[in-house]
Tab-separated table of C-alpha atoms and ligand atoms in Angstrom:
chain	number	residue	atom	x	y	z
D	1	UNK	CA	-0.094	0.181	-0.100
D	2	UNK	CA	1.668	3.368	-1.054
D	3	UNK	CA	0.739	6.611	1.058
D	4	UNK	CA	1.759	9.942	-0.465
D	5	UNK	CA	3.348	12.031	2.505
D	6	UNK	CA	2.896	16.193	1.432
D	7	UNK	CA	3.840	17.956	5.499
D	8	UNK	CA	3.796	21.088	3.811
D	9	UNK	CA	4.380	24.578	5.386
D	10	UNK	CA	5.067	25.701	9.147
D	11	UNK	CA	4.542	23.412	12.225
D	12	UNK	CA	2.889	20.382	9.161
D	13	UNK	CA	6.814	18.506	8.492
D	14	UNK	CA	7.581	18.723	12.231
D	15	UNK	CA	3.977	17.067	13.627
D	16	UNK	CA	4.314	14.839	10.053
D	17	UNK	CA	7.438	13.368	10.707
D	18	UNK	CA	5.972	12.216	14.220
D	19	UNK	CA	3.116	10.105	12.073
D	20	UNK	CA	5.547	8.309	9.729
D	21	UNK	CA	7.554	6.510	12.635
D	22	UNK	CA	4.590	6.085	14.658
D	23	UNK	CA	3.750	3.807	10.923
D	24	UNK	CA	6.686	2.539	10.674
D	25	UNK	CA	6.971	0.714	13.497
D	26	UNK	CA	3.128	-1.469	13.348
D	27	UNK	CA	5.420	-4.030	11.164
D	28	UNK	CA	3.103	-3.253	7.399
D	29	UNK	CA	5.326	-2.729	5.247
D	30	UNK	CA	3.651	0.957	3.924
D	31	UNK	CA	5.080	2.588	0.728
D	32	UNK	CA	5.879	6.083	1.787
D	33	UNK	CA	6.859	9.027	-1.312
D	34	UNK	CA	7.495	12.616	-0.112
D	35	UNK	CA	6.242	15.523	-2.052
D	36	UNK	CA	6.479	19.216	-1.355
D	37	UNK	CA	2.501	20.809	-0.462
D	38	UNK	CA	1.088	23.760	0.342
D	39	UNK	CA	3.917	27.595	0.513
D	40	UNK	CA	7.190	24.703	0.242
D	41	UNK	CA	5.040	23.311	-3.595
D	42	UNK	CA	5.737	27.316	-4.825
D	43	UNK	CA	9.103	27.905	-3.447
D	44	UNK	CA	9.959	23.620	-4.823
D	45	UNK	CA	8.356	24.171	-8.951
D	46	UNK	CA	6.107	27.518	-8.792
D	47	UNK	CA	3.345	26.198	-7.482
D	48	UNK	CA	0.941	24.853	-4.576
D	49	UNK	CA	0.279	21.833	-6.036
D	50	UNK	CA	3.340	20.754	-8.284
D	51	UNK	CA	2.317	18.316	-11.101
D	52	UNK	CA	4.193	15.577	-9.782
D	53	UNK	CA	2.749	16.298	-6.771
D	54	UNK	CA	-0.690	15.679	-7.943
D	55	UNK	CA	0.297	12.801	-9.454
D	56	UNK	CA	1.736	11.020	-6.095
D	57	UNK	CA	-1.532	11.759	-4.493
D	58	UNK	CA	-3.282	10.220	-7.344
D	59	UNK	CA	-1.502	7.507	-7.787
D	60	UNK	CA	-1.334	7.089	-3.991
D	61	UNK	CA	-3.790	4.472	-1.404
D	62	UNK	CA	-3.799	7.513	0.455
D	63	UNK	CA	-2.262	11.014	1.216
D	64	UNK	CA	-1.663	11.830	4.870
D	65	UNK	CA	-1.290	15.511	5.161
D	66	UNK	CA	0.379	18.298	7.575
D	67	UNK	CA	-0.754	21.892	6.947
D	68	UNK	CA	-0.414	24.225	4.616
D	69	UNK	CA	0.315	28.558	5.104
D	70	UNK	CA	2.935	31.024	6.336
D	71	UNK	CA	1.960	34.535	6.933
D	72	UNK	CA	4.681	35.135	3.941
D	73	UNK	CA	2.351	34.887	0.994
D	74	UNK	CA	-0.502	36.211	1.516
D	75	UNK	CA	1.487	38.984	-1.111
D	76	UNK	CA	0.626	35.706	-3.763
D	77	UNK	CA	-2.421	36.443	-6.435
D	78	UNK	CA	-4.942	33.929	-4.853
D	79	UNK	CA	-4.754	30.817	-6.992
D	80	UNK	CA	-0.185	30.573	-6.584
D	81	UNK	CA	-1.191	31.074	-2.387
D	82	UNK	CA	-0.753	27.539	-0.033
D	83	UNK	CA	-4.222	26.776	0.312
D	84	UNK	CA	-4.901	26.800	-3.175
D	85	UNK	CA	-3.406	22.689	-2.533
D	86	UNK	CA	-5.261	22.367	-0.496
D	87	UNK	CA	-8.959	22.886	-2.425
D	88	UNK	CA	-7.173	21.605	-5.706
D	89	UNK	CA	-7.032	17.892	-4.013
D	90	UNK	CA	-10.184	18.326	-3.096
D	91	UNK	CA	-11.363	19.022	-6.299
D	92	UNK	CA	-9.135	16.755	-8.735
D	93	UNK	CA	-9.143	13.328	-6.046
D	94	UNK	CA	-12.935	13.839	-5.676
D	95	UNK	CA	-13.342	14.055	-2.182
D	96	UNK	CA	-16.888	14.648	-1.162
D	97	UNK	CA	-17.336	13.356	2.066
D	98	UNK	CA	-15.522	15.343	5.317
D	99	UNK	CA	-14.920	13.220	8.452
D	100	UNK	CA	-14.412	15.024	11.373
D	101	UNK	CA	-14.572	12.650	14.480
D	102	UNK	CA	-14.455	15.233	18.665
D	103	UNK	CA	-13.311	14.063	21.523
D	104	UNK	CA	-11.778	14.793	24.506
D	105	UNK	CA	-9.578	12.106	26.220
D	106	UNK	CA	-11.197	12.515	30.310
D	107	UNK	CA	-7.804	12.943	30.813
D	108	UNK	CA	-8.058	17.003	28.835
D	109	UNK	CA	-11.942	17.418	30.443
D	110	UNK	CA	-10.108	20.926	31.780
D	111	UNK	CA	-9.288	21.715	28.588
D	112	UNK	CA	-13.410	22.009	27.245
D	113	UNK	CA	-15.273	25.491	28.068
D	114	UNK	CA	-18.097	23.212	28.956
D	115	UNK	CA	-18.550	21.789	32.734
D	116	UNK	CA	-16.608	18.703	32.454
D	117	UNK	CA	-20.055	16.695	33.208
D	118	UNK	CA	-20.717	17.006	30.283
D	119	UNK	CA	-18.308	16.766	27.891
D	120	UNK	CA	-15.536	14.157	29.242
D	121	UNK	CA	-15.529	10.900	27.217
D	122	UNK	CA	-17.077	12.883	24.724
D	123	UNK	CA	-16.297	11.095	21.024
D	124	UNK	CA	-18.545	11.819	18.043
D	125	UNK	CA	-17.627	11.734	15.149
D	126	UNK	CA	-18.847	14.374	12.730
D	127	UNK	CA	-19.324	13.668	8.836
D	128	UNK	CA	-19.975	16.745	6.178
D	129	UNK	CA	-20.482	16.755	2.638
D	130	UNK	CA	-17.478	18.933	1.175
D	131	UNK	CA	-18.193	19.324	-2.392
D	132	UNK	CA	-21.550	20.292	-2.635
D	133	UNK	CA	-24.824	22.411	-1.467
D	134	UNK	CA	-25.362	26.908	-1.112
D	135	UNK	CA	-21.467	27.114	-1.812
D	136	UNK	CA	-21.068	26.254	-4.659
D	137	UNK	CA	-24.505	25.984	-6.031
D	138	UNK	CA	-25.007	27.746	-8.937
D	139	UNK	CA	-26.425	30.812	-10.163
D	140	UNK	CA	-25.249	32.482	-7.276
D	141	UNK	CA	-24.326	36.059	-7.633
D	142	UNK	CA	-25.188	40.113	-6.674
D	143	UNK	CA	-27.950	41.810	-8.992
D	144	UNK	CA	-31.007	44.437	-9.080
D	145	UNK	CA	-33.682	42.018	-7.564
D	146	UNK	CA	-36.529	41.506	-9.687
D	147	UNK	CA	-38.965	41.620	-7.056
D	148	UNK	CA	-41.214	42.172	-3.183
D	149	UNK	CA	-40.226	45.171	-1.128
D	150	UNK	CA	-36.998	45.748	-1.931
D	151	UNK	CA	-36.970	45.104	-5.957
D	152	UNK	CA	-34.690	47.336	-7.786
D	153	UNK	CA	-32.721	47.374	-5.261
D	154	UNK	CA	-29.070	45.209	-5.503
D	155	UNK	CA	-29.694	41.977	-3.739
D	156	UNK	CA	-26.916	39.298	-3.092
D	157	UNK	CA	-28.173	35.836	-4.136
D	158	UNK	CA	-26.913	32.143	-3.263
D	159	UNK	CA	-28.626	28.904	-4.431
D	160	UNK	CA	-28.644	26.045	-2.583
D	161	UNK	CA	-29.912	22.453	-4.439
D	162	UNK	CA	-28.088	18.974	-3.527
D	163	UNK	CA	-28.897	16.279	-6.192
D	164	UNK	CA	-29.716	12.673	-5.540
D	165	UNK	CA	-26.620	11.147	-6.032
D	166	UNK	CA	-24.969	13.863	-4.097
D	167	UNK	CA	-26.803	12.838	-1.072
D	168	UNK	CA	-27.109	9.123	-1.459
D	169	UNK	CA	-22.947	9.231	-2.215
D	170	UNK	CA	-22.196	11.163	1.700
D	171	UNK	CA	-25.293	8.586	2.747
D	172	UNK	CA	-23.134	5.750	2.319
D	173	UNK	CA	-20.024	6.973	3.860
D	174	UNK	CA	-22.167	8.594	7.100
D	175	UNK	CA	-24.062	4.119	7.214
D	176	UNK	CA	-20.473	2.647	6.797
D	177	UNK	CA	-18.664	5.767	9.069
D	178	UNK	CA	-21.637	4.663	12.023
D	179	UNK	CA	-21.426	0.731	10.972
D	180	UNK	CA	-18.053	0.981	12.548
D	181	UNK	CA	-18.647	3.006	16.121
D	182	UNK	CA	-21.916	2.017	18.234
D	183	UNK	CA	-23.991	2.027	14.875
D	184	UNK	CA	-25.890	5.969	15.810
D	185	UNK	CA	-26.660	8.150	12.811
D	186	UNK	CA	-28.555	11.195	12.291
D	187	UNK	CA	-29.155	12.928	9.882
D	188	UNK	CA	-29.130	16.790	10.375
D	189	UNK	CA	-30.897	18.828	8.246
D	190	UNK	CA	-33.237	22.253	8.046
D	191	UNK	CA	-36.849	20.092	6.178
D	192	UNK	CA	-38.473	22.310	8.142
D	193	UNK	CA	-38.273	24.587	5.867
D	194	UNK	CA	-36.214	23.745	3.012
D	195	UNK	CA	-37.250	22.134	-0.054
D	196	UNK	CA	-33.045	21.048	-0.281
D	197	UNK	CA	-33.011	19.332	2.642
D	198	UNK	CA	-36.253	17.665	2.526
D	199	UNK	CA	-35.128	16.173	-0.294
D	200	UNK	CA	-32.246	15.365	1.352
D	201	UNK	CA	-34.335	13.562	4.631
D	202	UNK	CA	-36.481	11.337	2.063
D	203	UNK	CA	-33.244	10.375	-0.063
D	204	UNK	CA	-30.927	9.128	3.303
D	205	UNK	CA	-34.051	7.454	4.765
D	206	UNK	CA	-34.227	5.420	2.036
D	207	UNK	CA	-30.582	4.584	1.616
D	208	UNK	CA	-31.226	3.570	5.538
D	209	UNK	CA	-32.794	1.011	4.297
D	210	UNK	CA	-29.284	-0.958	3.387
D	211	UNK	CA	-28.346	0.154	7.002
D	212	UNK	CA	-30.667	-2.276	8.730
D	213	UNK	CA	-28.184	-2.275	11.745
D	214	UNK	CA	-27.498	1.373	12.090
D	215	UNK	CA	-30.244	3.472	13.742
D	216	UNK	CA	-30.848	6.816	11.522
D	217	UNK	CA	-33.287	10.099	13.104
D	218	UNK	CA	-33.131	13.463	11.834
D	219	UNK	CA	-32.584	16.005	13.229
D	220	UNK	CA	-33.231	20.297	12.571
D	221	UNK	CA	-29.856	22.016	12.215
D	222	UNK	CA	-31.084	24.082	15.186
D	223	UNK	CA	-32.096	22.045	17.691
D	224	UNK	CA	-28.743	19.855	16.748
D	225	UNK	CA	-26.145	22.763	17.484
D	226	UNK	CA	-28.299	23.095	20.942
D	227	UNK	CA	-28.194	19.474	21.313
D	228	UNK	CA	-24.279	20.070	20.783
D	229	UNK	CA	-23.910	21.975	24.169
D	230	UNK	CA	-26.280	20.428	25.827
D	231	UNK	CA	-25.899	16.618	25.769
D	232	UNK	CA	-23.144	16.350	22.967
D	233	UNK	CA	-22.863	12.778	24.131
D	234	UNK	CA	-25.992	12.011	23.497
D	235	UNK	CA	-24.873	11.652	19.564
D	236	UNK	CA	-23.171	8.946	17.481
D	237	UNK	CA	-22.226	9.884	14.237
D	238	UNK	CA	-23.780	12.911	12.460
D	239	UNK	CA	-24.308	13.614	8.166
D	240	UNK	CA	-24.807	16.510	7.039
D	241	UNK	CA	-24.508	18.996	3.759
D	242	UNK	CA	-21.575	21.229	3.362
D	243	UNK	CA	-23.024	24.507	5.090
D	244	UNK	CA	-24.992	22.692	8.267
D	245	UNK	CA	-21.004	20.815	8.960
D	246	UNK	CA	-19.493	23.376	8.578
D	247	UNK	CA	-21.211	25.206	11.433
D	248	UNK	CA	-21.497	22.753	13.886
D	249	UNK	CA	-18.255	21.032	13.154
D	250	UNK	CA	-15.922	23.919	14.074
D	251	UNK	CA	-18.876	23.831	16.942
D	252	UNK	CA	-18.374	20.766	18.126
D	253	UNK	CA	-14.463	21.094	16.967
D	254	UNK	CA	-14.578	23.733	20.191
D	255	UNK	CA	-16.007	21.502	22.461
D	256	UNK	CA	-12.522	19.324	23.219
D	257	UNK	CA	-11.120	22.745	23.605
D	258	UNK	CA	-7.466	21.716	22.371
D	259	UNK	CA	-6.540	22.707	17.964
D	260	UNK	CA	-3.725	20.417	18.973
D	261	UNK	CA	-5.743	16.647	18.965
D	262	UNK	CA	-8.597	16.824	15.745
D	263	UNK	CA	-7.821	14.995	13.470
D	264	UNK	CA	-10.036	14.869	9.834
D	265	UNK	CA	-10.398	13.101	6.825
D	266	UNK	CA	-11.944	13.459	3.563
D	267	UNK	CA	-12.847	10.562	1.700
D	268	UNK	CA	-13.597	9.736	-2.780
D	269	UNK	CA	-16.547	6.946	-3.822
D	270	UNK	CA	-13.845	3.889	-2.656
D	271	UNK	CA	-12.659	5.272	0.621
D	272	UNK	CA	-9.556	6.874	-0.870
D	273	UNK	CA	-8.992	9.682	1.142
D	274	UNK	CA	-6.914	12.744	2.201
D	275	UNK	CA	-6.294	12.847	6.371
D	276	UNK	CA	-4.974	16.100	8.370
D	277	UNK	CA	-4.685	17.714	11.919
D	278	UNK	CA	-7.870	20.166	11.706
D	279	UNK	CA	-5.460	22.549	12.427
D	280	UNK	CA	-3.348	24.940	10.188
D	281	UNK	CA	0.153	25.205	10.129
D	282	UNK	CA	0.953	27.241	12.897
D	283	UNK	CA	3.747	29.432	12.337
D	284	UNK	CA	3.688	31.661	15.184
D	285	UNK	CA	5.606	27.861	17.040
D	286	UNK	CA	6.917	26.148	13.352
D	287	UNK	CA	10.464	25.041	14.497
D	288	UNK	CA	10.791	25.095	17.813
D	289	UNK	CA	10.565	21.985	18.334
D	290	UNK	CA	6.476	22.544	20.947
D	291	UNK	CA	3.672	21.499	18.732
D	292	UNK	CA	0.979	19.368	19.555
D	293	UNK	CA	1.689	16.371	17.120
D	294	UNK	CA	-1.389	14.227	18.730
D	295	UNK	CA	-3.583	15.213	15.825
D	296	UNK	CA	-1.734	14.248	12.948
D	297	UNK	CA	-0.650	11.087	14.823
D	298	UNK	CA	-4.375	10.542	15.436
D	299	UNK	CA	-4.897	11.399	11.066
D	300	UNK	CA	-2.762	8.824	10.296
D	301	UNK	CA	-4.732	6.052	12.914
D	302	UNK	CA	-8.074	7.496	10.493
D	303	UNK	CA	-6.215	7.165	7.401
D	304	UNK	CA	-5.306	3.596	8.841
D	305	UNK	CA	-8.800	2.600	9.428
D	306	UNK	CA	-11.274	4.097	6.503
D	307	UNK	CA	-9.215	4.049	2.837
D	308	UNK	CA	-6.019	1.099	4.616
D	309	UNK	CA	-8.887	-0.485	6.618
D	310	UNK	CA	-6.363	-1.930	9.103
D	311	UNK	CA	-8.343	-1.461	11.895
D	312	UNK	CA	-5.595	-3.150	14.397
D	313	UNK	CA	-3.174	-1.083	13.256
D	314	UNK	CA	-6.028	2.313	13.861
D	315	UNK	CA	-7.190	0.428	17.277
D	316	UNK	CA	-3.537	0.170	18.351
D	317	UNK	CA	-2.306	3.760	17.654
D	318	UNK	CA	-5.792	5.382	19.397
D	319	UNK	CA	-4.530	3.076	22.487
D	320	UNK	CA	-0.803	4.424	22.723
D	321	UNK	CA	-2.256	7.957	22.221
D	322	UNK	CA	-5.041	7.591	25.321
D	323	UNK	CA	-1.409	6.082	27.009
D	324	UNK	CA	1.238	8.659	27.295
D	325	UNK	CA	-1.976	10.947	27.888
D	326	UNK	CA	-2.739	9.082	30.810
D	327	UNK	CA	0.926	8.705	31.779
D	328	UNK	CA	1.046	13.065	32.551
D	329	UNK	CA	2.562	14.140	28.866
D	330	UNK	CA	1.811	17.176	27.597
D	331	UNK	CA	2.383	19.224	24.725
D	332	UNK	CA	2.227	23.192	25.394
D	333	UNK	CA	-1.341	23.426	24.208
D	334	UNK	CA	-2.561	20.730	26.381
D	335	UNK	CA	-0.695	21.174	29.644
D	336	UNK	CA	-1.730	22.319	32.901
D	337	UNK	CA	-0.378	22.181	36.003
D	338	UNK	CA	0.713	18.581	37.937
D	339	UNK	CA	1.401	17.419	34.367
D	340	UNK	CA	4.469	17.143	31.825
D	341	UNK	CA	5.338	19.194	29.746
D	342	UNK	CA	6.809	17.695	26.228
D	343	UNK	CA	7.497	18.950	22.639
D	344	UNK	CA	7.046	18.046	19.597
D	345	UNK	CA	9.641	15.252	19.397
D	346	UNK	CA	9.561	13.900	22.473
D	347	UNK	CA	5.656	13.452	22.025
D	348	UNK	CA	5.781	11.234	19.165
D	349	UNK	CA	8.587	9.103	20.554
D	350	UNK	CA	6.104	7.682	23.447
D	351	UNK	CA	3.556	7.174	21.443
D	352	UNK	CA	5.827	4.976	19.489
D	353	UNK	CA	7.411	3.460	23.217
D	354	UNK	CA	3.038	3.359	24.185
D	355	UNK	CA	2.680	1.401	20.466
D	356	UNK	CA	5.321	-1.086	21.897
G	401	LIG	P1	-3.339	27.586	13.019
G	401	LIG	O1	-4.103	25.754	13.169
G	401	LIG	O2	-2.375	26.964	12.541
G	401	LIG	O3	-2.844	27.955	14.743
G	401	LIG	C1	-4.125	28.487	14.989
G	401	LIG	C2	-3.463	28.450	16.571
G	401	LIG	O4	-3.526	27.049	17.447
G	401	LIG	C3	-2.183	29.204	16.520
G	401	LIG	O5	-1.468	30.154	18.074
G	401	LIG	C4	-1.013	28.371	16.566
G	401	LIG	O6	-0.344	27.941	17.655
G	401	LIG	C5	-1.950	26.810	17.594
G	401	LIG	N1	-1.801	25.452	17.146
G	401	LIG	C6	-2.853	25.292	15.755
G	401	LIG	N2	-1.620	23.592	15.979
G	401	LIG	C7	-0.988	24.048	16.808
G	401	LIG	C8	-0.792	22.191	16.879
G	401	LIG	N3	-0.617	21.374	16.576
G	401	LIG	N4	-0.088	22.481	18.141
G	401	LIG	C9	-0.012	23.047	19.491
G	401	LIG	N5	-0.385	24.942	18.620
G	401	LIG	C10	-1.274	25.025	17.858
G	401	LIG	O7	-4.128	28.815	12.441
G	401	LIG	P2	-4.127	30.603	11.969
G	401	LIG	O8	-3.331	31.035	12.566
G	401	LIG	O9	-4.981	30.907	11.418
G	401	LIG	O10	-3.382	30.068	10.514
G	401	LIG	C11	-2.267	30.182	10.503
G	401	LIG	C12	-1.881	29.187	8.348
G	401	LIG	O11	-2.323	28.079	9.035
G	401	LIG	C13	-2.634	30.482	7.731
G	401	LIG	O12	-1.223	30.357	6.851
G	401	LIG	C14	-3.635	29.390	6.893
G	401	LIG	O13	-4.441	29.830	6.205
G	401	LIG	C15	-3.855	27.566	7.590
G	401	LIG	N6	-4.917	26.990	7.980
G	401	LIG	C16	-3.832	25.939	6.396
G	401	LIG	C17	-4.879	24.792	6.849
G	401	LIG	C18	-4.538	23.511	6.111
G	401	LIG	O14	-3.365	23.097	6.254
G	401	LIG	N7	-5.499	22.542	6.311
G	401	LIG	C19	-5.880	24.594	8.292
G	401	LIG	C20	-6.390	26.228	8.697
G	401	LIG	C21	-4.863	27.383	8.190
């Protein structure tokens, strides 16, 4: 199995190196090839997503991605900015299914803004459709308002739309993810107001017939937002559209309070995926050896589970992470009094040791 390793910029190379170290001690024979992306791609060949990098990502069975971006590229024209590499990869690899777990290890319960008893042990997964919805629907723009009380004024407008096949494929991703967890799926919509999301609800209900082992319920997005902060542990897997997923997944991530801990995956129709930490390239701490590598290491675990079909190895990594947290090891972002502060490499080494 071939893994494309794309470290990127800022803390990307430091944290990806730790995940590679972890993959190397699993006793599997992965072929790993590294290529520049983002600002590093621009420096190497004048484009954030060099042709050779895209070719490697296409050939590989999975992509492990660090992070891209640095303030020094902010003056480049938009198509050459590092962040364009992520959009290019999503588009070229057809990555429509975004999986974002929000996990709060009991040892880190104090990091959350919610009361520990509400969030301690939280383990939910948000499946967000990534390439459709009002973010991409046409037509859109600014025009002269054609009717109503504001007729003749300028108005901004966008189009919310979802094709049946688009809903079916993300529903399959979500049901299959639920099968690998607690087998409960909540589909979040706004069917009481939006035609698009009544249609969404009908199609998800239809796809459910193929997954009788998964319990499905439906929830309006406003209620889902409320329940996420009231009783987040009641959820197992949530599936929703691009815009609702954008908002809910950030809210869920912040429930955990620790940005350096959250992995993510973006999948295509065949479960090939790109795996990356939810955080960015953190230029403010790059090169200091203090970044938390756990989100990237946990992204590698997701890669094993969802793209490489190595459940047991994924569990091993996740258990090793739990073990180092139980040992009291903390990078600066999750440090609190009474624990032991460690750097990026020490944390990576501790996970490797815990695996043994
Ligand atoms: P960021 O996530 O990089 O950093 C936000 C804050 O969290 C910073 O204080 C940073 O030091 C801290 N932080 C982030 N990851 C950490 C880790 N692993 N360990 C410890 N602390 C960590 O977001 P930002 O500062 O808004 O953006 C910086 C750059 O990252 C920008 O160029 C932005 O475009 C880019 N970005 C890239 C991605 C991506 O590659 N997928 C995502 C978001 C932002």
